[in-house]
Amino acid sequence: MEVKVKNPWHRPVVIFLACVITAGIIIMVAISVVQYKPLHQKYKYGIVLDAGSSHTSVFIYEWPAEKENNTGMVRQKHTCNVQGKGISSYSDNPMGAGTSLKDCMEEAKQKIPAHRHHETPVYLGATAGMRLLKMENEEASEKVLDSVARSLKDLPFSYQGARIISGQEEGAFGWITVNYLSENLRKPTGTLGALDLGGASTQITFVPQQEIESHDNSIDFRLYGNDYHLYTHSFLCYGKDQALKLSMGKKIESTPKADETHPIELRDPCFHPGYNFTRTAQTVFNTPCMKKVKMANENFFHVGTGNWSQCRQSIRKIFNTSYCPYSRCSFNGVFQPSVSGNFGAFSAFFFVMDFLKLTNDSLDLTKQKLATYCSTPWKEIAETHPHINKKYLSEYCFSATYILTLLEDGYKFTSNNWNDISFIKKRKLTIVLDEADVVVQTTPKSLHQAEVIAVGAVADVSEYLHAIFQIPSIFGK
Ligand SMILES: Nc1ccn([C@@H]2O[C@H](COP(=O)(O)OP(=O)(O)OP(=O)(O)O)[C@@H](O)[C@H]2O)c(=O)n1
Ligand SMILES: [Ca+2]
């Protein structure tokens, strides 16, 4: 039997209620949309490209659009490593430098909300690889910079510049980053010195306990209301890749040729026994860090002998400690006050010492372990680490010996203050927002030009972004 139900929609009261409910829903949705919008628009963004000698990294930063409290608020949202080598390797094909950035910049477009694109500043800072290219071939370096600039200007972001930063700036950024990460700048505690080892240059920066005798090594700036007076020096050609060339070049030059028909045999204590490759001299001498030699087109045999103390002796030869026009020097006639306080050593200092598990020992034990490592046959090393790039793997004995020699003979660290050096991974800032207590957590690898942006975020990121690459506004004046 069919039950007849009266259609409820015909009843005025029900219609009225339905209208009220619908209106309520609409209002609620409208309110939540309006409230959600600022939430959605909560962040602003900045992009920095750190164009190093060995590779380029793209960093995306985010920070709250409205700064309500005074906490450190910048977060590294995303990092992208550009495929291939650094931009300075494109000297023969400048267009390739710009093109190489495309994939990472496409990622940046995905990571940053479209409505923020046009106001997102993008900077590129190039370091020692481009400094060397500029010395060698200024026109080529300009073409490379033009190419990356063009590629960045093609994007929807707000292009701010692409330039080679100075060694002093690089040193200062490294120091600021290390101290920002450890929150030292906003605590009354002491600061941490910074040791940065790149592929083509190395920087040392710290608060000195004595007067700085050379103007070039002094930087002054103010951060969070505190004035800092720092010693800094950047040694061009003393990054680990260039130092290897310097050291091999010196050995090749002093190796006599057995006869005209046979290539030179370079017996190299910094490479493992059983390591034996033929190379062209070009791979060693293709740098403005050394005088050009006639033999650049010739081959030589590179033969490892794996002897740590001889390796150290050979590396010492690239440091000139025979003259010093100041009260004291590191090497090559460069003024340096005695190292004091704690230091954070990052980039290749960390990559190398971490790989060899040498980050926590006394100086003596480090040397003993390294001596054993260097004398280990190449075959055994290669079998133990089948997945590590063979070129990198073959160089760890040299690199670690170089690091010890640079720190001990170069910067004058001793077994007494060796443990004042912490080998630190550069860290990604993940700062918990909206908390009175700012929590800084850290995750792997990032680079300093980029991270220094974070420092300014507390005051005003956009202004600071500008300040970073317009150095007189924060330094020197
Ligand atoms: N996981 C890694 C990453 C890098 N490297 C090496 O460490 C050196 C320094 O790397 P990096 O600090 O990235 O140097 P760049 O910034 O490219 O060089 P520079 O600062 O001198 O311009 C390079 O020889 C690089 O090949 C390494 O051994 N292990
Ligand atoms: Ca670097």
XYZ file of N, CA, C and O in Angstrom, residues 148-275:
512
model
N 73.368 33.631 -16.771
C 72.549 33.262 -15.613
C 71.553 34.381 -15.281
O 70.413 34.116 -14.913
N 71.991 35.631 -15.491
C 71.088 36.762 -15.225
C 69.881 36.693 -16.152
O 68.734 36.843 -15.714
N 70.134 36.422 -17.423
C 69.037 36.347 -18.387
C 68.061 35.237 -18.019
O 66.851 35.412 -18.065
N 68.627 34.109 -17.635
C 67.796 32.972 -17.273
C 66.920 33.303 -16.050
O 65.749 32.928 -15.989
N 67.461 34.052 -15.096
C 66.690 34.394 -13.896
C 65.658 35.490 -14.174
O 64.583 35.504 -13.596
N 66.012 36.394 -15.111
C 65.079 37.474 -15.451
C 63.867 36.951 -16.203
O 62.812 37.589 -16.219
N 64.026 35.808 -16.855
C 62.934 35.186 -17.609
C 61.857 34.600 -16.715
O 60.820 34.165 -17.198
N 62.128 34.565 -15.428
C 61.198 33.920 -14.503
C 60.195 34.933 -13.964
O 60.426 36.136 -14.038
N 59.102 34.448 -13.380
C 58.109 35.393 -12.840
C 58.571 36.070 -11.549
O 57.872 36.919 -11.013
N 59.745 35.723 -11.038
C 60.199 36.282 -9.765
C 60.796 37.678 -9.947
O 60.991 38.132 -11.065
N 61.109 38.305 -8.813
C 61.675 39.649 -8.855
C 63.208 39.567 -8.855
O 63.828 39.364 -7.813
N 63.781 39.729 -10.021
C 65.240 39.581 -10.177
C 65.974 40.709 -9.467
O 65.675 41.883 -9.666
N 66.951 40.349 -8.624
C 67.669 41.358 -7.847
C 69.139 41.483 -8.223
O 69.790 42.434 -7.805
N 69.664 40.515 -8.928
C 71.078 40.631 -9.295
C 71.794 39.294 -9.317
O 71.355 38.322 -8.701
N 72.884 39.276 -10.084
C 73.746 38.094 -10.134
C 75.162 38.642 -10.186
O 75.520 39.355 -11.117
N 75.959 38.350 -9.152
C 77.306 38.917 -9.154
C 78.281 38.030 -8.391
O 77.887 37.138 -7.642
N 79.557 38.326 -8.620
C 80.609 37.625 -7.887
C 80.770 38.341 -6.548
O 80.964 39.556 -6.528
N 80.639 37.608 -5.464
C 80.833 38.252 -4.167
C 82.318 38.191 -3.795
O 83.052 37.345 -4.279
N 82.735 39.108 -2.942
C 84.165 39.161 -2.585
C 84.479 38.107 -1.519
O 83.578 37.594 -0.849
N 85.754 37.819 -1.357
C 86.181 36.875 -0.330
C 85.799 37.347 1.076
O 85.430 36.546 1.932
N 85.868 38.659 1.310
C 85.485 39.195 2.622
C 84.004 38.962 2.897
O 83.612 38.568 3.994
N 83.184 39.227 1.880
C 81.748 38.993 2.051
C 81.486 37.528 2.346
O 80.717 37.179 3.239
N 82.167 36.671 1.580
C 81.968 35.239 1.755
C 82.339 34.815 3.181
O 81.630 34.038 3.826
N 83.454 35.354 3.678
C 83.884 35.053 5.038
C 82.861 35.535 6.058
O 82.500 34.816 6.993
N 82.375 36.767 5.854
C 81.412 37.344 6.799
C 80.097 36.560 6.790
O 79.531 36.262 7.842
N 79.618 36.192 5.602
C 78.353 35.437 5.518
C 78.488 34.101 6.242
O 77.576 33.669 6.948
N 79.633 33.457 6.058
C 79.862 32.171 6.713
C 79.807 32.323 8.228
O 79.200 31.521 8.925
N 80.425 33.387 8.703
C 80.461 33.626 10.152
C 79.057 33.926 10.673
O 78.627 33.382 11.691
N 78.346 34.790 9.980
C 76.993 35.145 10.422
C 76.117 33.896 10.450
O 75.379 33.648 11.400
N 76.231 33.078 9.411
C 75.403 31.874 9.325
C 75.664 30.931 10.487
O 74.740 30.479 11.159
N 76.934 30.654 10.716
C 77.300 29.731 11.795
C 76.745 30.229 13.125
O 76.219 29.466 13.929
N 76.842 31.533 13.339
C 76.389 32.071 14.610
C 74.879 32.227 14.675
O 74.287 32.107 15.744
N 74.258 32.470 13.547
C 72.799 32.521 13.520
C 72.232 31.148 13.842
O 71.309 31.006 14.644
N 72.818 30.139 13.223
C 72.350 28.771 13.436
C 72.461 28.370 14.901
O 71.615 27.668 15.423
N 73.532 28.823 15.551
C 73.696 28.422 16.942
C 73.087 29.460 17.887
O 73.301 29.408 19.095
N 72.333 30.407 17.296
C 71.619 31.409 18.102
C 72.535 32.305 18.928
O 72.084 32.946 19.869
N 73.817 32.319 18.584
C 74.759 33.102 19.380
C 74.519 34.601 19.291
O 74.908 35.341 20.179
N 73.903 35.017 18.190
C 73.792 36.452 17.979
C 72.756 37.086 18.894
O 72.772 38.289 19.090
N 71.869 36.268 19.422
C 70.847 36.855 20.271
C 71.003 36.426 21.732
O 70.123 36.583 22.532
N 72.145 35.821 21.994
C 72.445 35.463 23.380
C 73.703 36.209 23.773
O 74.517 36.568 22.937
N 73.877 36.448 25.058
C 75.070 37.200 25.459
C 76.340 36.353 25.450
O 77.404 36.834 25.795
N 76.222 35.086 25.040
C 77.385 34.206 25.018
C 78.362 34.613 23.920
O 78.064 35.454 23.084
N 79.510 33.980 23.903
C 80.509 34.283 22.877
C 80.075 33.793 21.510
O 79.072 33.108 21.367
N 80.854 34.161 20.502
C 80.540 33.735 19.141
C 81.490 32.621 18.712
O 82.479 32.341 19.377
N 81.151 32.032 17.589
C 81.910 30.916 17.046
C 82.668 31.404 15.815
O 82.076 32.055 14.955
N 83.950 31.086 15.722
C 84.682 31.409 14.506
C 84.197 30.513 13.372
O 83.597 29.467 13.617
N 84.439 30.923 12.126
C 83.948 30.140 10.987
C 85.098 29.729 10.077
O 85.949 30.555 9.716
N 85.130 28.451 9.742
C 86.123 27.918 8.804
C 85.378 27.262 7.658
O 84.613 26.327 7.867
N 85.574 27.786 6.459
C 84.846 27.305 5.282
C 85.869 26.809 4.260
O 86.780 27.557 3.896
N 85.744 25.549 3.862
C 86.640 25.039 2.812
C 85.817 24.695 1.583
O 85.042 23.744 1.583
N 85.975 25.491 0.537
C 85.273 25.238 -0.726
C 86.181 24.468 -1.679
O 87.213 23.922 -1.279
N 85.775 24.450 -2.947
C 86.593 23.795 -3.950
C 87.739 24.689 -4.402
O 88.843 24.221 -4.684
N 87.490 26.011 -4.457
C 88.495 26.924 -5.004
C 89.039 27.934 -4.004
O 90.092 28.505 -4.224
N 88.315 28.188 -2.908
C 88.877 29.091 -1.892
C 88.485 28.612 -0.509
O 87.615 27.761 -0.342
N 89.181 29.171 0.482
C 88.867 28.821 1.873
C 88.854 30.099 2.693
O 89.606 31.031 2.408
N 87.960 30.159 3.685
C 87.814 31.358 4.496
C 87.992 31.063 5.980
O 87.544 30.016 6.460
N 88.631 31.989 6.678
C 88.709 31.933 8.144
C 88.220 33.270 8.693
O 88.642 34.327 8.226
N 87.291 33.213 9.643
C 86.668 34.429 10.168
C 86.407 34.260 11.664
O 85.807 33.261 12.060
N 86.876 35.183 12.475
C 86.616 35.091 13.921
C 86.801 36.440 14.601
O 87.338 37.373 14.007
N 86.312 36.516 15.853
C 86.506 37.726 16.645
C 87.925 37.661 17.215
O 88.249 36.752 17.972
N 88.788 38.592 16.835
C 90.190 38.497 17.252
C 90.394 39.025 18.667
O 89.638 39.872 19.129
N 91.436 38.509 19.320
C 91.783 39.000 20.661
C 92.845 40.094 20.576
O 93.323 40.562 21.576
N 93.263 40.409 19.372
C 94.273 41.462 19.233
C 93.937 42.359 18.051
O 93.044 42.036 17.258
N 94.637 43.430 17.956
C 94.375 44.432 16.920
C 94.586 43.841 15.521
O 95.494 43.037 15.304
N 93.722 44.233 14.583
C 93.888 43.771 13.202
C 94.833 44.733 12.487
O 94.564 45.925 12.383
N 95.957 44.189 12.036
C 97.014 45.057 11.492
C 96.845 45.381 10.010
O 97.554 46.229 9.477
N 95.941 44.668 9.344
C 95.759 44.960 7.920
C 94.289 45.275 7.662
O 93.402 44.506 8.044
N 94.053 46.388 7.031
C 92.700 46.873 6.786
C 91.844 45.849 6.040
O 90.673 45.649 6.347
N 92.459 45.155 5.059
C 91.721 44.204 4.219
C 91.114 43.040 4.998
O 90.236 42.350 4.501
N 91.647 42.791 6.184
C 91.202 41.633 6.949
C 90.195 41.983 8.045
O 89.904 41.165 8.908
N 89.677 43.188 7.975
C 88.798 43.633 9.056
C 87.384 43.916 8.520
O 87.231 44.538 7.471
N 86.385 43.436 9.229
C 84.992 43.759 8.872
C 84.263 44.175 10.136
O 84.424 43.543 11.180
N 83.432 45.208 10.000
C 82.613 45.643 11.122
C 81.166 45.679 10.693
O 80.850 46.147 9.599
N 80.303 45.164 11.509
C 78.873 45.315 11.235
C 78.073 45.174 12.510
O 78.604 44.820 13.563
N 76.798 45.498 12.378
C 75.911 45.467 13.535
C 74.776 44.493 13.247
O 74.176 44.541 12.171
N 74.529 43.620 14.169
C 73.416 42.677 14.032
C 72.690 42.584 15.356
O 73.339 42.460 16.398
N 71.385 42.619 15.319
C 70.570 42.566 16.543
C 71.064 43.558 17.585
O 71.116 43.256 18.774
N 71.499 44.706 17.109
C 71.927 45.739 18.049
C 73.318 45.541 18.634
O 73.778 46.341 19.436
N 74.001 44.470 18.240
C 75.374 44.277 18.734
C 76.369 44.617 17.635
O 76.148 44.290 16.475
N 77.471 45.260 18.033
C 78.523 45.562 17.060
C 79.538 44.442 17.044
O 79.966 43.972 18.091
N 79.914 44.035 15.841
C 80.918 42.986 15.709
C 82.116 43.500 14.924
O 81.954 44.204 13.925
N 83.260 43.137 15.411
C 84.511 43.519 14.771
C 85.235 42.204 14.486
O 85.647 41.512 15.406
N 85.312 41.837 13.207
C 85.818 40.509 12.860
C 87.108 40.563 12.051
O 87.327 41.474 11.253
N 87.908 39.520 12.269
C 89.034 39.252 11.383
C 88.532 38.273 10.322
O 87.860 37.291 10.649
N 88.833 38.507 9.058
C 88.485 37.526 8.019
C 89.552 37.483 6.942
O 90.177 38.514 6.622
N 89.780 36.301 6.398
C 90.598 36.210 5.193
C 90.108 35.069 4.315
O 89.747 34.011 4.799
N 90.097 35.336 3.013
C 89.745 34.308 2.041
C 90.986 34.013 1.204
O 91.565 34.926 0.616
N 91.422 32.759 1.200
C 92.575 32.364 0.388
C 92.085 31.794 -0.940
O 91.612 30.652 -0.988
N 92.203 32.608 -1.978
C 91.851 32.119 -3.307
C 92.900 31.086 -3.711
O 94.083 31.253 -3.391
N 92.475 30.031 -4.371
C 93.356 28.924 -4.801
C 93.645 27.916 -3.690
O 94.353 26.947 -3.918
N 93.115 28.146 -2.501
C 93.362 27.202 -1.406
C 92.110 26.428 -1.000
O 92.056 25.833 0.067
N 91.090 26.413 -1.885
C 90.011 25.447 -1.733
C 90.602 24.090 -2.050
O 91.716 24.003 -2.596
N 89.882 22.998 -1.740
C 90.573 21.713 -1.820
C 90.866 21.249 -3.244
O 91.864 20.556 -3.453
N 90.081 21.634 -4.219
C 90.369 21.211 -5.595
C 91.574 21.966 -6.163
O 92.436 21.384 -6.830
N 91.622 23.269 -5.890
C 92.754 24.069 -6.378
C 94.026 23.713 -5.619
O 95.118 23.674 -6.202
N 93.915 23.425 -4.329
C 95.092 23.057 -3.544
C 95.693 21.754 -4.067
O 96.913 21.598 -4.099
N 94.831 20.840 -4.507
C 95.338 19.585 -5.081
C 96.139 19.868 -6.348
O 97.215 19.313 -6.566
N 95.622 20.786 -7.169
C 96.358 21.161 -8.386
C 97.693 21.806 -8.031
O 98.731 21.480 -8.611
N 97.671 22.743 -7.059
C 98.913 23.419 -6.655
C 99.946 22.396 -6.214
O 101.119 22.451 -6.607
N 99.486 21.465 -5.409
C 100.393 20.485 -4.836
C 100.922 19.520 -5.909
O 102.123 19.239 -5.964
N 100.037 19.062 -6.788
C 100.491 18.173 -7.870
C 101.390 18.918 -8.846
O 102.392 18.378 -9.335
N 101.040 20.163 -9.127
C 101.833 20.975 -10.055
C 103.259 21.113 -9.558
O 104.222 20.956 -10.322
N 103.401 21.413 -8.258
C 104.733 21.549 -7.658
C 105.516 20.247 -7.789
O 106.707 20.259 -8.104
N 104.837 19.122 -7.548
C 105.514 17.829 -7.639
C 105.947 17.533 -9.076
O 107.063 17.075 -9.316
N 105.043 17.808 -10.017
C 105.368 17.530 -11.425
C 106.582 18.348 -11.855
O 107.519 17.831 -12.465
N 106.559 19.633 -11.478
C 107.670 20.511 -11.874
C 109.013 20.034 -11.325
O 110.049 20.256 -11.942
N 108.961 19.403 -10.159
C 110.241 18.975 -9.561
C 110.582 17.509 -9.855
O 111.545 16.983 -9.325
N 109.739 16.874 -10.688
C 110.040 15.481 -11.054
C 110.849 15.446 -12.338
O 110.385 15.950 -13.363
N 112.058 14.901 -12.280
C 112.857 14.858 -13.505
C 112.285 13.853 -14.497
O 111.677 12.850 -14.091
N 112.466 14.156 -15.757
C 112.021 13.238 -16.800
C 113.105 12.196 -17.031
O 114.268 12.559 -17.188
N 112.715 10.925 -17.029
C 113.700 9.860 -17.234
C 114.334 10.017 -18.618
O 115.552 10.027 -18.776
N 113.526 10.153 -19.646
C 114.024 10.458 -20.991
C 112.898 11.120 -21.771
O 111.767 11.216 -21.290
N 113.201 11.579 -22.972
C 112.241 12.378 -23.734
C 111.022 11.597 -24.200
O 109.971 12.169 -24.464
N 111.168 10.278 -24.323
C 110.074 9.495 -24.913
C 109.044 9.012 -23.888
O 107.912 8.731 -24.240
N 109.436 8.942 -22.619
C 108.500 8.431 -21.611
C 107.881 9.550 -20.798
O 108.580 10.489 -20.412
N 106.589 9.416 -20.510
C 105.971 10.440 -19.669
C 106.555 10.430 -18.250
O 107.101 9.418 -17.812
N 106.408 11.549 -17.589
C 106.838 11.658 -16.192
C 106.024 10.691 -15.344
O 104.824 10.510 -15.563
N 106.695 10.084 -14.368
C 105.963 9.285 -13.399
C 105.906 10.080 -12.100
O 106.932 10.340 -11.467
N 104.694 10.519 -11.753
C 104.526 11.289 -10.516
C 104.189 10.335 -9.390
O 103.082 9.800 -9.327
N 105.177 10.084 -8.516
C 104.952 9.197 -7.363
C 104.356 10.059 -6.258
O 105.008 10.954 -5.744
N 103.077 9.806 -5.947
C 102.326 10.735 -5.103
C 101.951 10.105 -3.760
O 101.115 9.205 -3.691
N 102.566 10.585 -2.666
C 102.291 10.012 -1.332
C 100.868 10.294 -0.841
O 100.419 9.674 0.114
N 100.163 11.222 -1.500
C 98.810 11.584 -1.059
C 97.745 10.683 -1.676
O 96.545 10.877 -1.439
N 98.152 9.726 -2.512
C 97.203 8.777 -3.106
C 97.581 7.362 -2.675
O 98.740 7.100 -2.351
N 96.580 6.489 -2.641
C 96.782 5.147 -2.071
C 97.739 4.286 -2.900
O 97.781 4.409 -4.126
N 98.449 3.372 -2.229
C 99.298 2.436 -2.974
C 98.413 1.629 -3.939
O 97.305 1.236 -3.569
N 98.878 1.422 -5.133
C 98.095 0.674 -6.117
C 97.229 1.583 -6.984
O 96.655 1.158 -7.983
N 97.148 2.864 -6.614
C 96.418 3.836 -7.439
C 97.361 4.215 -8.581
O 98.508 4.596 -8.345
